[in-house]
mmCIF file with all atom_site columns, C-alpha atoms in Angstrom:
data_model
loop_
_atom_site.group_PDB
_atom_site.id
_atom_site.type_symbol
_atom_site.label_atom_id
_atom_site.label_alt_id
_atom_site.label_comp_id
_atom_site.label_asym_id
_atom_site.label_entity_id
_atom_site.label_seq_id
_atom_site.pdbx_PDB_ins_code
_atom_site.Cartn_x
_atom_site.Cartn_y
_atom_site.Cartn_z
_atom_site.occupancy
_atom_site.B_iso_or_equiv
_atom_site.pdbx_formal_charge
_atom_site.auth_seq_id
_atom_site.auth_comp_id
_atom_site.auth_asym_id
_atom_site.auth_atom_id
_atom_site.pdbx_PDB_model_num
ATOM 1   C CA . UNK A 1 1   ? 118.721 70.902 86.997  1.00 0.00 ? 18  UNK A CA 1
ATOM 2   C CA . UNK A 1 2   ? 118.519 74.385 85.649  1.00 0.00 ? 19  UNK A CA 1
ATOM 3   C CA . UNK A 1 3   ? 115.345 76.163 86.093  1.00 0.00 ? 20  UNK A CA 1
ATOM 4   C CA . UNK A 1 4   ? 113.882 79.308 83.643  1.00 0.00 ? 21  UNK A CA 1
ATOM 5   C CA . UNK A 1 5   ? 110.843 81.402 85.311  1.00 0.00 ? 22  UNK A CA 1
ATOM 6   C CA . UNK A 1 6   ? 108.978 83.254 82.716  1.00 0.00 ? 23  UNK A CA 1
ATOM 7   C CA . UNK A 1 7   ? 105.647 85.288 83.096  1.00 0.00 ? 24  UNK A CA 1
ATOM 8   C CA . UNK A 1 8   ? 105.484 87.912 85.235  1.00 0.00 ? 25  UNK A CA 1
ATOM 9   C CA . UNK A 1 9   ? 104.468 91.617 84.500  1.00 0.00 ? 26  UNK A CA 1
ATOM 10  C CA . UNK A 1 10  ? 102.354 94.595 85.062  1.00 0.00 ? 27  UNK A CA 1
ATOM 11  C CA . UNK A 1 11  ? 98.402  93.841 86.019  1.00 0.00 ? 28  UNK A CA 1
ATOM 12  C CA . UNK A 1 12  ? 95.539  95.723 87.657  1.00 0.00 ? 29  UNK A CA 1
ATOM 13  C CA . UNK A 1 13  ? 94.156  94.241 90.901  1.00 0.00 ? 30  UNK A CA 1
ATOM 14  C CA . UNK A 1 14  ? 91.682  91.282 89.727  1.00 0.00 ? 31  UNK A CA 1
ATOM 15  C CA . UNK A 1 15  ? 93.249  90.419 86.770  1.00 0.00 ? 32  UNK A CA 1
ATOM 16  C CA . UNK A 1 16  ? 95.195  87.037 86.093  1.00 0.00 ? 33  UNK A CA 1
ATOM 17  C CA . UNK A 1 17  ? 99.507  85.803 85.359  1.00 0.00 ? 34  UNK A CA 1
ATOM 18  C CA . UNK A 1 18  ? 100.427 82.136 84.658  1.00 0.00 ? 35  UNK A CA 1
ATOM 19  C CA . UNK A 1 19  ? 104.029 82.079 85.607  1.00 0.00 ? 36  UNK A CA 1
ATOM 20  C CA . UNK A 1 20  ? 106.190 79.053 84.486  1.00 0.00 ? 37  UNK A CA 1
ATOM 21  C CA . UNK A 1 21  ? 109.053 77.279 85.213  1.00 0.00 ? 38  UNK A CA 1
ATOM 22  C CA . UNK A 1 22  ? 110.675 75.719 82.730  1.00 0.00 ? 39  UNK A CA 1
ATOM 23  C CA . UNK A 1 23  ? 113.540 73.020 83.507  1.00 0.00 ? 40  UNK A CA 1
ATOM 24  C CA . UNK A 1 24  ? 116.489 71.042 81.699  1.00 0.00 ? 41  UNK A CA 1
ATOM 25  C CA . UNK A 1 25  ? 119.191 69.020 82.432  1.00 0.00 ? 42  UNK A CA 1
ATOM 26  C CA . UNK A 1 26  ? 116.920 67.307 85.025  1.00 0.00 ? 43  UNK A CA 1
ATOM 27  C CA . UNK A 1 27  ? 113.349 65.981 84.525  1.00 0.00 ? 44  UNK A CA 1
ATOM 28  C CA . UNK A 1 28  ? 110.774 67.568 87.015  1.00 0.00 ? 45  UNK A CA 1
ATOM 29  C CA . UNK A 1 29  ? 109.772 63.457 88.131  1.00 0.00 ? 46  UNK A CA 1
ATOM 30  C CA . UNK A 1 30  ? 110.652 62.403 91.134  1.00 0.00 ? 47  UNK A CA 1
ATOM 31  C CA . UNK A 1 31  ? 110.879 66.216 92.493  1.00 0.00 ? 48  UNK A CA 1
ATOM 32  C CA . UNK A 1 32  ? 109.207 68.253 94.377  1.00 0.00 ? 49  UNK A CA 1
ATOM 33  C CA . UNK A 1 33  ? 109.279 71.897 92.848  1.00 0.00 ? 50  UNK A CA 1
ATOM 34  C CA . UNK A 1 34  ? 107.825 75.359 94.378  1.00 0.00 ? 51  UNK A CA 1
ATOM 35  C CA . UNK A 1 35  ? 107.284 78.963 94.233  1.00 0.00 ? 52  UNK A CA 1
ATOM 36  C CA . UNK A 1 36  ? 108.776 81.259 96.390  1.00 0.00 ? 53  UNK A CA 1
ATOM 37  C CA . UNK A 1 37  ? 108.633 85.325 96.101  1.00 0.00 ? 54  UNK A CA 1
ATOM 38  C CA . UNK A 1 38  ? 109.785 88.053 97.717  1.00 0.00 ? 55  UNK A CA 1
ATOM 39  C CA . UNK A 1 39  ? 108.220 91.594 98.102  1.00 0.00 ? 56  UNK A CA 1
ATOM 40  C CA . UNK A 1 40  ? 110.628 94.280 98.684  1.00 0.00 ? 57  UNK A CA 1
ATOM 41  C CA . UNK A 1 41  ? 111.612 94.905 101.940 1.00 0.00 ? 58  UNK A CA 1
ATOM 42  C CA . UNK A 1 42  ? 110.511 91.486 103.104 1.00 0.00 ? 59  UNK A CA 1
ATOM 43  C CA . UNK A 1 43  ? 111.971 87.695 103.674 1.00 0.00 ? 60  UNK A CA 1
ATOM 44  C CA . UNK A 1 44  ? 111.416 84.972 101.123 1.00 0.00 ? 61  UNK A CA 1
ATOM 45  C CA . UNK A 1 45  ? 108.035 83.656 101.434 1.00 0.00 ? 62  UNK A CA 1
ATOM 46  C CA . UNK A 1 46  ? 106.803 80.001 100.283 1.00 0.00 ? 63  UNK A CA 1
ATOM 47  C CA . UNK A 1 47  ? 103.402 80.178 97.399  1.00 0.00 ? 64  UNK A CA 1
ATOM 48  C CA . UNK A 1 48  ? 102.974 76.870 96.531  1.00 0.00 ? 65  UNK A CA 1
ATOM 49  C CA . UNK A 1 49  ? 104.676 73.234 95.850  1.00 0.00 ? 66  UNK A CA 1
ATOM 50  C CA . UNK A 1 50  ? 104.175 70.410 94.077  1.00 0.00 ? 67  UNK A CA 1
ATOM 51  C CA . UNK A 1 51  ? 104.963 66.927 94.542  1.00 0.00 ? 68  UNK A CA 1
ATOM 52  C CA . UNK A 1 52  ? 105.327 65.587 90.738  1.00 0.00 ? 69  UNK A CA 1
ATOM 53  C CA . UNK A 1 53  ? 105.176 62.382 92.054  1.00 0.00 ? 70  UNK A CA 1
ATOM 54  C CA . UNK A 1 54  ? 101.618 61.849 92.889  1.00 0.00 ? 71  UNK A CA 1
ATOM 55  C CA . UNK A 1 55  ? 100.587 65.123 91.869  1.00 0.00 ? 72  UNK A CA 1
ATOM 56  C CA . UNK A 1 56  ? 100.504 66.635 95.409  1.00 0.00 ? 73  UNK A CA 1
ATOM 57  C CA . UNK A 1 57  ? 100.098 70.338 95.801  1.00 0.00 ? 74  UNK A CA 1
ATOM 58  C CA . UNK A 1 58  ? 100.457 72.771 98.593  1.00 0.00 ? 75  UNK A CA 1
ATOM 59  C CA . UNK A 1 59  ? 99.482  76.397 99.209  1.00 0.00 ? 76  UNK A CA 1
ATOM 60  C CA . UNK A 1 60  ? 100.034 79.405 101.400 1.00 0.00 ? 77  UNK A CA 1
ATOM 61  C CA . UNK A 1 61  ? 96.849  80.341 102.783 1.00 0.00 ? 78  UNK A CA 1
ATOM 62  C CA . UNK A 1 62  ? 97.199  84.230 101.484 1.00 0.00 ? 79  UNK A CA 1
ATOM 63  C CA . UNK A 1 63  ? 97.087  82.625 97.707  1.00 0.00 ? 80  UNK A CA 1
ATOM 64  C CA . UNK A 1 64  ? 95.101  79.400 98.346  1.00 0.00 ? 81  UNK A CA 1
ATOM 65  C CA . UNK A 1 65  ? 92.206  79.578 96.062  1.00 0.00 ? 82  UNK A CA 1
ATOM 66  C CA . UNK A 1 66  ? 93.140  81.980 94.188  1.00 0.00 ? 83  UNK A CA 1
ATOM 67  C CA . UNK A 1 67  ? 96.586  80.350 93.091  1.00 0.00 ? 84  UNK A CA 1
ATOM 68  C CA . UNK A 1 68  ? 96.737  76.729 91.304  1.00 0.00 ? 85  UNK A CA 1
ATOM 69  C CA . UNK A 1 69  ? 100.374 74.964 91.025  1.00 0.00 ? 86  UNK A CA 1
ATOM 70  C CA . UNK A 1 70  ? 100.815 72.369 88.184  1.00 0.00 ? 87  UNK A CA 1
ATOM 71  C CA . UNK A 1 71  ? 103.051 70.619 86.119  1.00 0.00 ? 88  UNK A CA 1
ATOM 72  C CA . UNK A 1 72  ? 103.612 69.667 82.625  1.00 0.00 ? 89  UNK A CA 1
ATOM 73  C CA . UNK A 1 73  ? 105.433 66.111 82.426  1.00 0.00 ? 90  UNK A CA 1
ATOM 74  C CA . UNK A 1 74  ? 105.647 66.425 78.722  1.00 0.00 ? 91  UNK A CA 1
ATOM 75  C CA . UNK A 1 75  ? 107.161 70.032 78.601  1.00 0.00 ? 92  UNK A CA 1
ATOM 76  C CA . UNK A 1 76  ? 108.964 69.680 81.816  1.00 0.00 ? 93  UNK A CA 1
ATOM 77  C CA . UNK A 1 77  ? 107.776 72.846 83.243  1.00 0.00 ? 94  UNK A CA 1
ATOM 78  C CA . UNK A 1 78  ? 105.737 73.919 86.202  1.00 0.00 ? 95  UNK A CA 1
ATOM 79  C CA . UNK A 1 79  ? 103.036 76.234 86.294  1.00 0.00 ? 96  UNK A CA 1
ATOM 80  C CA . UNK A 1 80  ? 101.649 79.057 89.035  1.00 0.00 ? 97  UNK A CA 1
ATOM 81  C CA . UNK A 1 81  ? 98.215  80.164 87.871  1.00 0.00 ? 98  UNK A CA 1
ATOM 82  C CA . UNK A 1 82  ? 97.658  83.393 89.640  1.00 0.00 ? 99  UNK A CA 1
ATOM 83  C CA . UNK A 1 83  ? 93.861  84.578 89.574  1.00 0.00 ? 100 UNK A CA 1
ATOM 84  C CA . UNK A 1 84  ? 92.193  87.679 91.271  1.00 0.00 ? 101 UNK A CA 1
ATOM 85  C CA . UNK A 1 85  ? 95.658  89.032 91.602  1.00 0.00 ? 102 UNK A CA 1
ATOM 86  C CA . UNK A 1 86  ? 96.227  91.472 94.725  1.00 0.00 ? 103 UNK A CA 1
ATOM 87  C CA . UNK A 1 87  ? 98.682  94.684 95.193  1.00 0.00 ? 104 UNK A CA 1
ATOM 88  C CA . UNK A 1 88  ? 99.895  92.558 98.094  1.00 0.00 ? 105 UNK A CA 1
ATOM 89  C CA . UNK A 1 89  ? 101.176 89.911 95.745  1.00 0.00 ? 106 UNK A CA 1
ATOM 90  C CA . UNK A 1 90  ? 103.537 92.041 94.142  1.00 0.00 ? 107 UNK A CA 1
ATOM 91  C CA . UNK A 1 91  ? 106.975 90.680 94.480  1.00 0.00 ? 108 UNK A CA 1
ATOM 92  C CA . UNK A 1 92  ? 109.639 89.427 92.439  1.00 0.00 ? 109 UNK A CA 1
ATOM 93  C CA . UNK A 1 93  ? 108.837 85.116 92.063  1.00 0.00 ? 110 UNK A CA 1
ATOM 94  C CA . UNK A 1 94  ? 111.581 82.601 92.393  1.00 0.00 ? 111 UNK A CA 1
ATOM 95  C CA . UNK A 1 95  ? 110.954 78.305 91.218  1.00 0.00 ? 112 UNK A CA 1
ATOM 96  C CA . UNK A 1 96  ? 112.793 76.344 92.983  1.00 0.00 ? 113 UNK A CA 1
ATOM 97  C CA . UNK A 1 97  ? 113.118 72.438 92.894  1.00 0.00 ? 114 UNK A CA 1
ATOM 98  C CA . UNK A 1 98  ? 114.600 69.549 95.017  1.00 0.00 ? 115 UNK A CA 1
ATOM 99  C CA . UNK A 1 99  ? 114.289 65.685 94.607  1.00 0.00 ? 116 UNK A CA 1
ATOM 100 C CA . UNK A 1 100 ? 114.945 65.464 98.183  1.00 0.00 ? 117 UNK A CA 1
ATOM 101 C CA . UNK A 1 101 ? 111.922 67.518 100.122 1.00 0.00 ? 118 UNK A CA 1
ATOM 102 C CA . UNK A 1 102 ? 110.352 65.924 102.774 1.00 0.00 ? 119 UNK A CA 1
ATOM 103 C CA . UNK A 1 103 ? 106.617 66.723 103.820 1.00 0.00 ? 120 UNK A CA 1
ATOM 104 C CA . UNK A 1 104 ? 107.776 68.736 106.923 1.00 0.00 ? 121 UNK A CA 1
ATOM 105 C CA . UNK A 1 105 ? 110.509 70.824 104.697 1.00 0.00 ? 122 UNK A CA 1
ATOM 106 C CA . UNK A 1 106 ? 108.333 71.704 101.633 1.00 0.00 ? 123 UNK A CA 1
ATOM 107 C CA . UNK A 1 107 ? 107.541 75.184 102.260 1.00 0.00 ? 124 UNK A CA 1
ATOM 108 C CA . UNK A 1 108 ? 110.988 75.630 103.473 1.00 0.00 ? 125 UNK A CA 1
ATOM 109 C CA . UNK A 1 109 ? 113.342 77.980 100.731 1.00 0.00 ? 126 UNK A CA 1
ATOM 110 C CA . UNK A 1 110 ? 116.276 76.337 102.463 1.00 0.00 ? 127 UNK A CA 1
ATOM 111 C CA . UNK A 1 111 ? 115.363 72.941 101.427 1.00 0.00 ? 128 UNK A CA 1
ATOM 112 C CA . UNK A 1 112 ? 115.437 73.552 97.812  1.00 0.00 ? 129 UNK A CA 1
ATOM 113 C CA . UNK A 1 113 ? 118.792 73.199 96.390  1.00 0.00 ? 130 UNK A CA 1
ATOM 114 C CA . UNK A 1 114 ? 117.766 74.349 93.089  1.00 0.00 ? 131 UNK A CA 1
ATOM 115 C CA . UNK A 1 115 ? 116.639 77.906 92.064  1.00 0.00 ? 132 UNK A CA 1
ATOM 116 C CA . UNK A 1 116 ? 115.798 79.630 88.972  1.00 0.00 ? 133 UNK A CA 1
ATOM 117 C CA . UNK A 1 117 ? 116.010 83.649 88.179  1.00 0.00 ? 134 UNK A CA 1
ATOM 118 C CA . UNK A 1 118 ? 113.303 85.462 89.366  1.00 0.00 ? 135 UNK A CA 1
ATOM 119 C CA . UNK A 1 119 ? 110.257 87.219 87.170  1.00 0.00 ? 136 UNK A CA 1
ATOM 120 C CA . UNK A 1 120 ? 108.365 90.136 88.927  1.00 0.00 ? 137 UNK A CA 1
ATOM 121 C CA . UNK A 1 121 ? 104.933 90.461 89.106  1.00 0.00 ? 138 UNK A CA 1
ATOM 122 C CA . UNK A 1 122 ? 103.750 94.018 89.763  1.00 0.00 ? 139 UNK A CA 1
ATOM 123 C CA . UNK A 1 123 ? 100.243 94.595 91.167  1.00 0.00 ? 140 UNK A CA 1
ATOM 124 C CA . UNK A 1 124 ? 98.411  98.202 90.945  1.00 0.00 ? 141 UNK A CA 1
ATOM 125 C CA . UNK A 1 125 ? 95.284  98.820 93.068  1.00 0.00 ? 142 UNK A CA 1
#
Protein backbone atom coordinates (compact mmCIF):
# COMPACT_ATOMS: atom_id res chain seq x y z
CA UNK A 1 0.00 0.00 0.00
CA UNK A 2 1.28 3.43 -0.76
CA UNK A 3 0.32 6.11 1.55
CA UNK A 4 0.05 10.25 0.60
CA UNK A 5 -0.09 12.66 3.85
CA UNK A 6 -1.44 15.97 2.93
CA UNK A 7 -2.39 18.96 5.29
CA UNK A 8 -0.04 20.36 7.30
CA UNK A 9 1.08 24.10 7.52
CA UNK A 10 1.59 27.24 9.39
CA UNK A 11 -1.13 28.02 12.40
CA UNK A 12 -1.29 30.20 15.51
CA UNK A 13 -1.67 28.38 18.85
CA UNK A 14 -5.59 27.51 19.13
CA UNK A 15 -6.32 27.23 15.77
CA UNK A 16 -7.23 23.87 13.87
CA UNK A 17 -5.31 21.24 10.71
CA UNK A 18 -7.11 18.11 9.37
CA UNK A 19 -4.25 16.11 8.06
CA UNK A 20 -5.00 13.12 5.71
CA UNK A 21 -3.74 10.14 4.54
CA UNK A 22 -4.62 9.09 1.48
CA UNK A 23 -3.87 5.33 0.28
CA UNK A 24 -3.79 3.10 -3.02
CA UNK A 25 -2.78 -0.02 -4.11
CA UNK A 26 -4.18 -1.38 -0.80
CA UNK A 27 -7.62 -0.70 0.77
CA UNK A 28 -7.38 0.79 4.39
CA UNK A 29 -9.95 -2.53 5.61
CA UNK A 30 -8.63 -4.91 7.48
CA UNK A 31 -5.67 -2.42 8.70
CA UNK A 32 -4.81 -0.74 11.33
CA UNK A 33 -3.33 2.77 10.28
CA UNK A 34 -1.65 5.66 12.58
CA UNK A 35 -0.01 8.88 13.01
CA UNK A 36 3.30 9.28 14.05
CA UNK A 37 5.42 12.76 14.16
CA UNK A 38 8.50 13.86 14.99
CA UNK A 39 9.64 17.29 16.43
CA UNK A 40 13.10 18.19 15.69
CA UNK A 41 15.58 17.03 17.81
CA UNK A 42 13.36 14.30 19.18
CA UNK A 43 12.42 10.35 18.55
CA UNK A 44 9.34 9.34 16.62
CA UNK A 45 6.40 9.65 18.74
CA UNK A 46 2.93 7.66 18.28
CA UNK A 47 -0.57 10.39 17.91
CA UNK A 48 -3.16 8.22 17.23
CA UNK A 49 -4.40 4.76 15.46
CA UNK A 50 -7.15 3.36 14.13
CA UNK A 51 -8.42 0.00 13.83
CA UNK A 52 -10.62 0.18 10.43
CA UNK A 53 -12.00 -2.85 11.39
CA UNK A 54 -14.38 -2.03 14.08
CA UNK A 55 -13.65 1.48 14.06
CA UNK A 56 -11.27 1.41 17.09
CA UNK A 57 -9.23 4.45 17.88
CA UNK A 58 -6.35 5.22 20.10
CA UNK A 59 -4.65 8.37 21.40
CA UNK A 60 -1.57 9.74 23.06
CA UNK A 61 -2.61 11.39 26.08
CA UNK A 62 -0.69 14.89 25.07
CA UNK A 63 -3.36 15.06 21.96
CA UNK A 64 -6.31 13.07 23.41
CA UNK A 65 -9.20 15.36 23.24
CA UNK A 66 -8.00 17.61 21.33
CA UNK A 67 -7.06 15.17 18.34
CA UNK A 68 -9.83 12.83 16.57
CA UNK A 69 -8.48 9.90 14.13
CA UNK A 70 -10.93 8.66 11.39
CA UNK A 71 -11.31 7.03 8.31
CA UNK A 72 -13.02 7.33 5.08
CA UNK A 73 -13.91 3.70 3.64
CA UNK A 74 -15.22 5.26 0.52
CA UNK A 75 -12.14 7.57 -0.22
CA UNK A 76 -9.69 5.28 1.33
CA UNK A 77 -8.05 7.84 3.38
CA UNK A 78 -7.52 8.49 7.04
CA UNK A 79 -8.00 11.54 8.82
CA UNK A 80 -6.11 13.41 12.03
CA UNK A 81 -8.35 16.27 13.14
CA UNK A 82 -6.08 18.48 15.11
CA UNK A 83 -8.04 21.14 17.32
CA UNK A 84 -6.64 23.76 19.86
CA UNK A 85 -3.33 23.21 18.22
CA UNK A 86 -0.16 23.76 20.59
CA UNK A 87 3.59 25.12 19.76
CA UNK A 88 4.48 21.75 21.29
CA UNK A 89 2.79 19.92 18.47
CA UNK A 90 4.94 21.22 15.94
CA UNK A 91 6.66 18.46 14.14
CA UNK A 92 6.87 17.03 10.86
CA UNK A 93 3.66 14.02 10.74
CA UNK A 94 4.24 10.64 9.27
CA UNK A 95 0.80 7.86 8.39
CA UNK A 96 1.71 4.79 8.64
CA UNK A 97 -0.36 1.50 8.13
CA UNK A 98 -0.08 -2.31 8.82
CA UNK A 99 -2.70 -5.16 8.42
CA UNK A 100 -0.80 -6.98 10.94
CA UNK A 101 -0.84 -4.70 14.39
CA UNK A 102 -1.67 -6.31 17.36
CA UNK A 103 -3.31 -4.40 20.41
CA UNK A 104 0.02 -4.45 22.40
CA UNK A 105 2.12 -3.11 19.15
CA UNK A 106 -0.22 -0.28 17.96
CA UNK A 107 1.53 2.67 19.15
CA UNK A 108 4.69 1.05 18.18
CA UNK A 109 6.45 2.95 14.74
CA UNK A 110 8.28 -0.34 14.35
CA UNK A 111 5.23 -2.30 13.82
CA UNK A 112 4.04 -0.48 10.87
CA UNK A 113 5.52 -1.71 7.76
CA UNK A 114 4.02 0.93 5.73
CA UNK A 115 4.85 4.71 5.78
CA UNK A 116 3.91 7.65 3.86
CA UNK A 117 6.02 11.12 3.35
CA UNK A 118 5.74 13.35 5.99
CA UNK A 119 3.69 16.95 6.07
CA UNK A 120 4.85 19.50 8.78
CA UNK A 121 2.76 21.21 10.93
CA UNK A 122 4.29 24.38 12.38
CA UNK A 123 2.84 25.87 15.58
CA UNK A 124 3.56 29.70 16.69
CA UNK A 125 2.71 30.79 20.26
Amino acid sequence: VQLQASGGGLVQAGASLRLSCAASGRTFSRQTSAWFRVASGKEREFVAAIRWSGGYTYYADSVKGRFTVSGDNAKNTMYLQMNNLRPEDTAVYYCAADPSIILSSIRMSRAYGHWGQGTQVTVSS
